[in-house]
XYZ file of C-alpha atoms in Angstrom:
161
model
C 0.035 0.067 0.161
C 1.253 3.307 -0.964
C 2.422 5.699 2.160
C -0.167 8.279 2.175
C 1.002 11.868 3.799
C -1.319 14.433 5.050
C -1.125 17.832 2.978
C 2.073 19.583 2.965
C 2.629 22.099 6.370
C 3.448 25.601 5.075
C 6.487 26.385 7.142
C 6.639 29.803 5.867
C 3.983 31.441 8.312
C 5.758 33.403 10.925
C 4.920 35.693 13.639
C 4.882 38.474 11.551
C 1.943 37.139 9.465
C -0.219 37.613 12.507
C -0.411 41.281 11.631
C -2.018 40.268 8.252
C -4.356 37.778 10.265
C -5.530 40.644 12.378
C -6.923 42.667 8.918
C -9.370 39.961 7.821
C -10.618 38.954 11.164
C -12.368 40.708 14.396
C -12.421 37.519 16.235
C -9.756 36.937 18.877
C -6.812 35.218 18.002
C -5.569 31.834 19.904
C -2.372 30.117 18.757
C -2.282 26.361 18.989
C 0.956 24.338 19.465
C 2.700 26.533 22.022
C 5.194 24.667 24.175
C 8.108 26.595 25.026
C 8.397 29.931 27.217
C 9.961 31.734 24.083
C 7.121 31.100 21.931
C 4.917 32.054 25.097
C 6.731 35.168 25.276
C 6.402 36.096 21.387
C 2.634 34.964 21.856
C 2.170 37.957 24.573
C 4.498 40.185 22.350
C 1.909 40.150 19.209
C -0.820 40.432 21.866
C -2.677 37.283 21.024
C -5.480 36.647 23.084
C -4.852 33.217 24.060
C -2.792 30.232 23.561
C -3.267 26.545 23.207
C -0.354 24.277 25.212
C -0.204 21.304 22.604
C 1.984 18.909 20.943
C -0.817 18.118 18.489
C -1.199 14.655 19.843
C 2.613 13.714 19.722
C 1.893 12.461 16.094
C 3.157 15.302 14.285
C 7.353 14.851 15.595
C 8.588 11.767 17.794
C 10.207 13.124 21.149
C 8.178 16.272 21.727
C 7.170 17.099 25.272
C 3.986 15.830 26.735
C 1.633 19.260 26.711
C 1.295 18.766 30.533
C 4.918 19.059 30.960
C 5.368 21.895 29.038
C 2.255 23.722 30.682
C 4.474 25.324 33.908
C 7.042 27.013 32.164
C 4.549 28.626 29.316
C 2.064 29.554 32.051
C 4.850 31.361 33.967
C 6.121 32.882 30.477
C 2.897 34.605 30.164
C 2.687 36.088 33.466
C -1.478 36.168 33.177
C -1.294 38.573 30.328
C -3.347 36.072 28.054
C -5.211 32.844 28.592
C -3.576 29.504 28.426
C -5.400 26.144 27.227
C -4.255 22.579 26.963
C -4.863 20.441 24.432
C -3.475 16.525 24.701
C -3.563 13.834 27.285
C -6.390 14.522 28.963
C -8.120 10.945 29.758
C -9.518 11.486 33.199
C -10.787 14.060 35.549
C -7.825 14.060 37.506
C -6.223 15.278 34.373
C -8.481 17.911 34.046
C -7.650 19.132 37.854
C -4.037 18.857 37.179
C -4.180 20.934 34.123
C -6.450 23.472 35.954
C -3.741 23.392 38.837
C -0.751 24.032 36.908
C -2.472 27.270 35.404
C -4.703 25.976 32.392
C -7.833 28.029 32.183
C -9.411 24.869 30.527
C -8.952 22.025 28.543
C -9.716 20.196 25.225
C -10.632 17.010 24.819
C -10.283 14.688 21.899
C -9.653 11.082 21.775
C -11.893 10.590 25.077
C -14.845 11.911 23.133
C -14.263 9.861 19.748
C -14.282 6.753 21.921
C -17.348 7.684 23.143
C -18.734 8.442 19.526
C -17.188 5.426 18.206
C -18.816 3.195 20.901
C -22.196 4.263 21.211
C -22.659 7.243 19.285
C -24.281 10.736 20.635
C -24.995 8.781 23.945
C -21.559 7.642 24.068
C -20.149 10.990 24.598
C -22.574 12.059 26.822
C -21.519 9.062 28.830
C -17.726 9.939 28.425
C -18.341 13.652 29.899
C -20.264 12.875 32.679
C -17.566 10.050 33.667
C -14.820 12.888 33.382
C -17.176 15.300 35.374
C -17.939 12.740 37.960
C -13.647 11.864 38.371
C -13.157 15.761 37.910
C -15.490 16.224 41.627
C -14.069 13.348 42.978
C -10.767 14.602 42.735
C -12.090 18.298 43.769
C -13.267 16.188 46.742
C -10.363 14.094 47.623
C -7.941 17.326 47.314
C -10.456 19.708 49.229
C -11.150 21.613 46.999
C -14.535 23.018 47.041
C -14.850 25.221 44.282
C -12.635 25.308 40.816
C -11.433 28.872 42.401
C -9.641 26.933 45.054
C -7.525 24.760 42.611
C -3.946 25.755 42.523
C -0.503 24.865 41.966
C -0.103 23.598 45.443
C -2.147 20.172 44.810
C 0.547 18.941 42.250
C 3.954 17.349 44.160
C 6.728 17.938 41.867
C 9.274 15.415 41.919
C 12.787 16.440 43.124
C 15.609 15.638 40.048
């Protein structure tokens, strides 16, 4: 079977292209694929409204860091000047809690929702979302958080290297 490749990636897109992009839309500009503090700082410099910390499912390049591992550095780099979201690797309600504790404003879901859809259609998607919600509420209760506002980095233990 011949090798099928996705459409070529245009590597000519650069930070300066954001100026042009602003001329064609009034919508907020949110960049996906930010994994380093340097890119996060450039996003702030270019006045985007948000960034999505994402390794695109790790399927584009081998050995890219997990999104959640890049999250703390990116959150620290933007210093609250724009919203930071997390995409990738979220499979449980506890993963949601961890992402929020590390500074993400919200998370995006991919595979879990698709698994629910594949198994039980629309009803399966609802079941997956309810499971994640229940797990999230359980994780909050076990960590003593009564509201999302109480979730913070103190909930996360970092290993010492």
